[in-house]
mmCIF file with all atom_site columns, C-alpha atoms in Angstrom:
data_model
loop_
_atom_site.group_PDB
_atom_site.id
_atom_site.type_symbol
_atom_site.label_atom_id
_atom_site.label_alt_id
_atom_site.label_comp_id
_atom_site.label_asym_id
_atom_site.label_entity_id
_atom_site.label_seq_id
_atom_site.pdbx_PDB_ins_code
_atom_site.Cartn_x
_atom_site.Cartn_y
_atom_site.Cartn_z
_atom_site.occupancy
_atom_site.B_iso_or_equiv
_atom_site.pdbx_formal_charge
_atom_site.auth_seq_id
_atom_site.auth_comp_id
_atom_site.auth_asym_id
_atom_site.auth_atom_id
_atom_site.pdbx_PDB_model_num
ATOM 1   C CA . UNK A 1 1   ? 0.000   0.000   0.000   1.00 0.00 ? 21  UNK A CA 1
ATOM 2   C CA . UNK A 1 2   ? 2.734   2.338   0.806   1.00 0.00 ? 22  UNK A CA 1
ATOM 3   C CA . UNK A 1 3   ? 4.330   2.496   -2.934  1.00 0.00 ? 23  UNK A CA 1
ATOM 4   C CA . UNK A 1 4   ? 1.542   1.078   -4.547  1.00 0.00 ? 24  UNK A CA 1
ATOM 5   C CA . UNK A 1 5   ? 1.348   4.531   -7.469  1.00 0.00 ? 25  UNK A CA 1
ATOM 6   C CA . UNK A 1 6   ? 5.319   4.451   -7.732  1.00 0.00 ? 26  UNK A CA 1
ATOM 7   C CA . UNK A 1 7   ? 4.753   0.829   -8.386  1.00 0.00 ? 27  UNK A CA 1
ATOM 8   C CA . UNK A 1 8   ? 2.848   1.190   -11.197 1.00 0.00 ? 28  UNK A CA 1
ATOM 9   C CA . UNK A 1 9   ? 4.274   3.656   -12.477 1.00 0.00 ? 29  UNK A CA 1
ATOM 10  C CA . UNK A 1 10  ? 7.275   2.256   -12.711 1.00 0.00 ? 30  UNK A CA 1
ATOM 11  C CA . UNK A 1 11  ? 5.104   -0.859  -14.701 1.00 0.00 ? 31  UNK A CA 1
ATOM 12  C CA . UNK A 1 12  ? 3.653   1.547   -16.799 1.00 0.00 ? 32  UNK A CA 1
ATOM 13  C CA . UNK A 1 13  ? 7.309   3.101   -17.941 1.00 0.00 ? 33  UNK A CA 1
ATOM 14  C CA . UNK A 1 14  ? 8.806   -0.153  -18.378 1.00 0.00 ? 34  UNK A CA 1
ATOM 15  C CA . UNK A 1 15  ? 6.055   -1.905  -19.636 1.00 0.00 ? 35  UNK A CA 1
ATOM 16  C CA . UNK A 1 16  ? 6.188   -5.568  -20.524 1.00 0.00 ? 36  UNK A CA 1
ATOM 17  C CA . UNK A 1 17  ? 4.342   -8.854  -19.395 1.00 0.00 ? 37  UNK A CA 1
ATOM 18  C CA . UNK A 1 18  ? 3.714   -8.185  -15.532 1.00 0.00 ? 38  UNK A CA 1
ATOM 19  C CA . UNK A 1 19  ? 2.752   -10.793 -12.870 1.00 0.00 ? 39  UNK A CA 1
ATOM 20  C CA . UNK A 1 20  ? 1.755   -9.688  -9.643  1.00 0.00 ? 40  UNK A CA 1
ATOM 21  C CA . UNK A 1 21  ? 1.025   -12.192 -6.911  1.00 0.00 ? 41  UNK A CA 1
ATOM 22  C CA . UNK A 1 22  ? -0.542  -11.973 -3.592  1.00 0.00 ? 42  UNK A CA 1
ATOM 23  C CA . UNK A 1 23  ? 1.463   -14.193 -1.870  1.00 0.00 ? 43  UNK A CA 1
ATOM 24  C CA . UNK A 1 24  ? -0.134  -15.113 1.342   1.00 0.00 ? 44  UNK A CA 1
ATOM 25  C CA . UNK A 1 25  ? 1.618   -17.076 4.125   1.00 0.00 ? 45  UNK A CA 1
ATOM 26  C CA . UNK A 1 26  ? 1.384   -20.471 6.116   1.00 0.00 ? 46  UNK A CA 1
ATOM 27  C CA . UNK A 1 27  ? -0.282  -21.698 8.871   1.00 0.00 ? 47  UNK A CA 1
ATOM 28  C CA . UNK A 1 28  ? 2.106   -23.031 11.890  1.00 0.00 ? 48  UNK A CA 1
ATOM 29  C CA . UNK A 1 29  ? 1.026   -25.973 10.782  1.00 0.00 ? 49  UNK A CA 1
ATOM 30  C CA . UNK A 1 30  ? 1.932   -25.079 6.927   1.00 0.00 ? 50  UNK A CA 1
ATOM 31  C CA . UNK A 1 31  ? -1.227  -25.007 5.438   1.00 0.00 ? 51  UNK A CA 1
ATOM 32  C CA . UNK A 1 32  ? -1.755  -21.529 2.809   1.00 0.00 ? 52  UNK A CA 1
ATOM 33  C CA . UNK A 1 33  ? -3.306  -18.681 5.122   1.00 0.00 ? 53  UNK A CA 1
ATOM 34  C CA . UNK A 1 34  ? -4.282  -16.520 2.349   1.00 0.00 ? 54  UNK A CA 1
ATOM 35  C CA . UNK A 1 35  ? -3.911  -12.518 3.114   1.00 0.00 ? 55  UNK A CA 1
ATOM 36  C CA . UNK A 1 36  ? -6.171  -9.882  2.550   1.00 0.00 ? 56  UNK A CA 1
ATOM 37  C CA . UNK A 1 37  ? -3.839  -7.087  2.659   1.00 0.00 ? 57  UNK A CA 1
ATOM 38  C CA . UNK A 1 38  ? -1.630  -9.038  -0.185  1.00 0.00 ? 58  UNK A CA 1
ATOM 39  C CA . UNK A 1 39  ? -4.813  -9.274  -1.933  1.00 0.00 ? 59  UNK A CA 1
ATOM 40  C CA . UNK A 1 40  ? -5.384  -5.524  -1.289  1.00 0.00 ? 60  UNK A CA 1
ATOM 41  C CA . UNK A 1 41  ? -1.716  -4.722  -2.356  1.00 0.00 ? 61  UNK A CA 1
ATOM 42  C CA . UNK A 1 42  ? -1.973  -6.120  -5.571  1.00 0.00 ? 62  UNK A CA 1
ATOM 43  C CA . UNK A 1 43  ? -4.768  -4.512  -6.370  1.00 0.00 ? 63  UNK A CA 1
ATOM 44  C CA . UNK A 1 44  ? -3.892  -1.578  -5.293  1.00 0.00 ? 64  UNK A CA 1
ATOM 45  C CA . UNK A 1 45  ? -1.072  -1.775  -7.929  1.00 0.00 ? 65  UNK A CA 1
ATOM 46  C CA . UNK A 1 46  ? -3.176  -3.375  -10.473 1.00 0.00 ? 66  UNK A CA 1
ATOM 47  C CA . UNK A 1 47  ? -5.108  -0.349  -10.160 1.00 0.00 ? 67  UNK A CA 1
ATOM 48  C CA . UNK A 1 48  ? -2.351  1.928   -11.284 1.00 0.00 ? 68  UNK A CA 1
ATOM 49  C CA . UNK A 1 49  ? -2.030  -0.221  -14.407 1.00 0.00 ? 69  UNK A CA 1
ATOM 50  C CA . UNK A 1 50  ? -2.598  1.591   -18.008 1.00 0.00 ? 70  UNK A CA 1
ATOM 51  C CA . UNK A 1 51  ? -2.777  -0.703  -21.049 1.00 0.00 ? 71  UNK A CA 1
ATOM 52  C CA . UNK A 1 52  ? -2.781  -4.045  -19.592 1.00 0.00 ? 72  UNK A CA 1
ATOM 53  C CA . UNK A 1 53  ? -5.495  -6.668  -19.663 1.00 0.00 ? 73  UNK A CA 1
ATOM 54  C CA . UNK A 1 54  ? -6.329  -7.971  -16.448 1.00 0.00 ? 74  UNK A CA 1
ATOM 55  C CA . UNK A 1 55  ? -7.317  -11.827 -15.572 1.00 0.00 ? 75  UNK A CA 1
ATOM 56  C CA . UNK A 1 56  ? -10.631 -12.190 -13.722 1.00 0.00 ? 76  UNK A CA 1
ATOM 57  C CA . UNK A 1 57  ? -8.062  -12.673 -10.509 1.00 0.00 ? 77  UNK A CA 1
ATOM 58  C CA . UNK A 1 58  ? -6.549  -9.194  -11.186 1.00 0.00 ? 78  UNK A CA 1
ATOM 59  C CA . UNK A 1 59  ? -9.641  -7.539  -11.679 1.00 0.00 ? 79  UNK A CA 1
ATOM 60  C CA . UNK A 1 60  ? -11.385 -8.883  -8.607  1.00 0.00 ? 80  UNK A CA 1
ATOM 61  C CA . UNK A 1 61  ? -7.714  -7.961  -6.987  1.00 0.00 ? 81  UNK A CA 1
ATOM 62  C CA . UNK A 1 62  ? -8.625  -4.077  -8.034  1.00 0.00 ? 82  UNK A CA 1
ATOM 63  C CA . UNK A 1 63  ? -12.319 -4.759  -6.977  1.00 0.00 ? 83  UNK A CA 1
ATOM 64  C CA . UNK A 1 64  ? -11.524 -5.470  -3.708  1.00 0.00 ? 84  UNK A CA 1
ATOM 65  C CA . UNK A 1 65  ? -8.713  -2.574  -3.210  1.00 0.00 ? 85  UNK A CA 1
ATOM 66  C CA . UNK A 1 66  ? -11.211 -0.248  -4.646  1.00 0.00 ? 86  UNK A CA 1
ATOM 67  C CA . UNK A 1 67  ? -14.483 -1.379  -2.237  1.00 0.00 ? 87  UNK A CA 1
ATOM 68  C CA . UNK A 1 68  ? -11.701 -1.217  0.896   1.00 0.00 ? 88  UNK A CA 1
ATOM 69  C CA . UNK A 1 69  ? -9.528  1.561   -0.149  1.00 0.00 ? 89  UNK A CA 1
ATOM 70  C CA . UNK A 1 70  ? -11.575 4.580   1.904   1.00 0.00 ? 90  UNK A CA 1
ATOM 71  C CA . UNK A 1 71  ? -11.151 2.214   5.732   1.00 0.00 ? 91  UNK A CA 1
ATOM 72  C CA . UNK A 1 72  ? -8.032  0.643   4.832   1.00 0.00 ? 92  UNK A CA 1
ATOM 73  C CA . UNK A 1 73  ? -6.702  1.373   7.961   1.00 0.00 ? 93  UNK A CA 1
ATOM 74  C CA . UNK A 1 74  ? -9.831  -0.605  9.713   1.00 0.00 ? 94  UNK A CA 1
ATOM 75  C CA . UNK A 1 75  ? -9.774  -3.306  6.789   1.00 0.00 ? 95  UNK A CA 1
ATOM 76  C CA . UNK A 1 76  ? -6.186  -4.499  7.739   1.00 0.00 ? 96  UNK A CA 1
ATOM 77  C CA . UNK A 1 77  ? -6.766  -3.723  11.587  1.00 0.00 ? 97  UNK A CA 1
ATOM 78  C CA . UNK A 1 78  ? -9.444  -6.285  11.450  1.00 0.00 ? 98  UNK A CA 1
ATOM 79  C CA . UNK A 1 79  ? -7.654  -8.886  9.221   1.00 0.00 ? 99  UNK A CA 1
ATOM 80  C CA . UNK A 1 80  ? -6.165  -12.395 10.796  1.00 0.00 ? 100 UNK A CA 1
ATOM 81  C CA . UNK A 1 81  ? -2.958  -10.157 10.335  1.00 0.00 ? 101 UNK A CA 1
ATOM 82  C CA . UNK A 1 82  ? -3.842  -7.203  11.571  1.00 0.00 ? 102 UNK A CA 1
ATOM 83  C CA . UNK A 1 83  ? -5.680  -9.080  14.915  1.00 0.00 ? 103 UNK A CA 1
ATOM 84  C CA . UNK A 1 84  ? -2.229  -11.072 15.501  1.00 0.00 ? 104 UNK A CA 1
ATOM 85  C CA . UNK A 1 85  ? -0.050  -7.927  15.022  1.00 0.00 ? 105 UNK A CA 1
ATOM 86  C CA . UNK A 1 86  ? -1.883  -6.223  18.139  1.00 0.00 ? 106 UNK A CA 1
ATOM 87  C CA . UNK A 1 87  ? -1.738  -9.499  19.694  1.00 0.00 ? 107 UNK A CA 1
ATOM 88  C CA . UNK A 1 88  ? 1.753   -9.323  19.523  1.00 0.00 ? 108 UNK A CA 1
ATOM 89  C CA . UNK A 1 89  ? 2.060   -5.887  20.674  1.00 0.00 ? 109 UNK A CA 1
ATOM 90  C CA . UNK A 1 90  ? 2.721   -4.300  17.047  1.00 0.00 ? 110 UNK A CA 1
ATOM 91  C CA . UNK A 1 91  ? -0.709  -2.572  16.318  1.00 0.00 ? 111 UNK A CA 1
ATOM 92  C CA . UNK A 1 92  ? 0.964   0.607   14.789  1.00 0.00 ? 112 UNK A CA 1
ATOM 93  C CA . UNK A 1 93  ? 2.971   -1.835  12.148  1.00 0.00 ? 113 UNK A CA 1
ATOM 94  C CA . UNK A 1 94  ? -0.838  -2.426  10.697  1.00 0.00 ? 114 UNK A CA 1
ATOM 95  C CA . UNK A 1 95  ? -1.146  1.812   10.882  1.00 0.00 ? 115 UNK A CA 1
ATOM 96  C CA . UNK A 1 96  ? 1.606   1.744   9.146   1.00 0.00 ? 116 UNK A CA 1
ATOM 97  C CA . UNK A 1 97  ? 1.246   -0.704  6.184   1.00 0.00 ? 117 UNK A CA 1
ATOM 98  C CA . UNK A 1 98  ? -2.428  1.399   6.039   1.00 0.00 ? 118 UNK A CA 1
ATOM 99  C CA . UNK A 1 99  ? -0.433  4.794   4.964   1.00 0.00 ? 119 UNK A CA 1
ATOM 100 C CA . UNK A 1 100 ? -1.519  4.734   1.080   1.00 0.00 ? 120 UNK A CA 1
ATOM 101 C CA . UNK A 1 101 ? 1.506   5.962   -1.364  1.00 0.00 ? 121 UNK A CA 1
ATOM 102 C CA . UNK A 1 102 ? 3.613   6.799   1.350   1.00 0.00 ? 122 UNK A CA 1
ATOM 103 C CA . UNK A 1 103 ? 7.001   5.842   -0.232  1.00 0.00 ? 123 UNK A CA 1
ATOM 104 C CA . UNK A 1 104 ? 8.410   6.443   -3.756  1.00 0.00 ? 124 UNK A CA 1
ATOM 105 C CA . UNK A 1 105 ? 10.742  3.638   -3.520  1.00 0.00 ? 125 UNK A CA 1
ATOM 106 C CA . UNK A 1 106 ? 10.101  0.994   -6.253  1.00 0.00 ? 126 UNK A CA 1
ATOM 107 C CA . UNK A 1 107 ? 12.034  -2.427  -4.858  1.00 0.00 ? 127 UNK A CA 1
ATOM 108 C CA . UNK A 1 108 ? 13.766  -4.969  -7.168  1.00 0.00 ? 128 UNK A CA 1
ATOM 109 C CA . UNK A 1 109 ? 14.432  -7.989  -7.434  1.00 0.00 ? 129 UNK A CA 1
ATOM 110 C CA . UNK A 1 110 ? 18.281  -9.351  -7.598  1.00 0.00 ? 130 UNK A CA 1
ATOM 111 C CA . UNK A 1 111 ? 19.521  -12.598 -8.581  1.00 0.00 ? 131 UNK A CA 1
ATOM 112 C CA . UNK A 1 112 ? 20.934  -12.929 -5.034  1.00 0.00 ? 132 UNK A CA 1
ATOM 113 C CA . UNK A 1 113 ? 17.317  -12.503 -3.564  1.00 0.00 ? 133 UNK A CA 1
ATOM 114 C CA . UNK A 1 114 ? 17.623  -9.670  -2.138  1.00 0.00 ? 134 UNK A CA 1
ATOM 115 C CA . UNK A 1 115 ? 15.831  -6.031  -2.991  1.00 0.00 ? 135 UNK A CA 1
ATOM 116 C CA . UNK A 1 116 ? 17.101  -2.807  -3.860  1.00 0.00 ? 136 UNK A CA 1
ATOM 117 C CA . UNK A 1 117 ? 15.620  0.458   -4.510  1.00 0.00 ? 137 UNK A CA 1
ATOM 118 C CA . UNK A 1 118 ? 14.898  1.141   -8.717  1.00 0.00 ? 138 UNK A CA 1
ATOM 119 C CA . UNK A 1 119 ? 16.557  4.280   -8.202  1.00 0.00 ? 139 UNK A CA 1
ATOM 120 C CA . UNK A 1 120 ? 20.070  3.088   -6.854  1.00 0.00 ? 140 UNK A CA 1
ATOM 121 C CA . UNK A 1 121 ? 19.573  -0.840  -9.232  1.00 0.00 ? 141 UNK A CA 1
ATOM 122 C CA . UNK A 1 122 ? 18.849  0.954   -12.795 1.00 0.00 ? 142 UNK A CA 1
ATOM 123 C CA . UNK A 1 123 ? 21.761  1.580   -14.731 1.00 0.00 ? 143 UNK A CA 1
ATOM 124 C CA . UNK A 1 124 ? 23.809  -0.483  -12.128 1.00 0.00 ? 144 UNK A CA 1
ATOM 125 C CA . UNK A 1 125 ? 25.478  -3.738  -12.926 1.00 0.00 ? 145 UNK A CA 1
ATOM 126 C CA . UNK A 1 126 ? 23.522  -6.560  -14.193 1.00 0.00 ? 146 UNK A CA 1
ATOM 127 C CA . UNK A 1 127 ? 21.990  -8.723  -12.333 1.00 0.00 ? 147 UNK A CA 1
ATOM 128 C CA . UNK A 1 128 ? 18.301  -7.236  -11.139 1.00 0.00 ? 148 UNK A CA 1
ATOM 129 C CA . UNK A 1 129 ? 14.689  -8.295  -12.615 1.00 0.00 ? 149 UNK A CA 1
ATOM 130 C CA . UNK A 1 130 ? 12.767  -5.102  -13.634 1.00 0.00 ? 150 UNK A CA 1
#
């Protein structure tokens, strides 16, 4: 949520064939948990999107973001995320993932798995997905 717009504008620019995935996590007992606020990420990029055809996934993706978008804050609060955050004593981390186009910084992808900022990995030496 918090670079969603430089996200997809850095799509746009680049263009290409795009995949975005909302990952989810596991269970403790490794079963998928899917997440709403991955669910609400990616369509918060998708939404930025110009020129791309969406699957039925994306577009209910961007449906969802769209229907959530004015209580995010409350959306992810309430979430099995959000609800074991505050368990855990981290109820501002769920504030925080709330704050919509906070950051500019678009991360890569680099072949050593970690990210780096598009801004510092452009132009660099080889070895980051775009």
């Amino acid at each position: 949520m918090r670079n969603a717009a430089a996200v997809a504008r850095f799509i746009n620019a680049h263009k290409g064939t795009v995949s975005v995935i909302a990952c989810g996590e596991r269970w403790p007992n490794g079963a998928l948990r899917p997440a709403i606020e991955d669910m609400l990420a990616a369509g918060a990029i998708l939404d930025g999107l110009s020129g791309y055809q969406l699957s039925c996934e994306a577009q209910m993706a961007v449906a969802a973001f769209r229907a959530a978008n004015e209580q995010l804050a409350a959306v992810l609060a309430e979430s099995g995320s959000g609800r074991e955050l505050a368990a855990k004593g981290y109820p501002q981390d769920v504030q925080i993932a709330a704050e919509w186009n906070r950051s500019q910084t678009v991360p890569l992808l680099g072949k050593d798995g970690g990210y780096v900022a598009a801004s510092s990995a452009l132009g660099s030496a080889p070895g980051f997905f775009a």
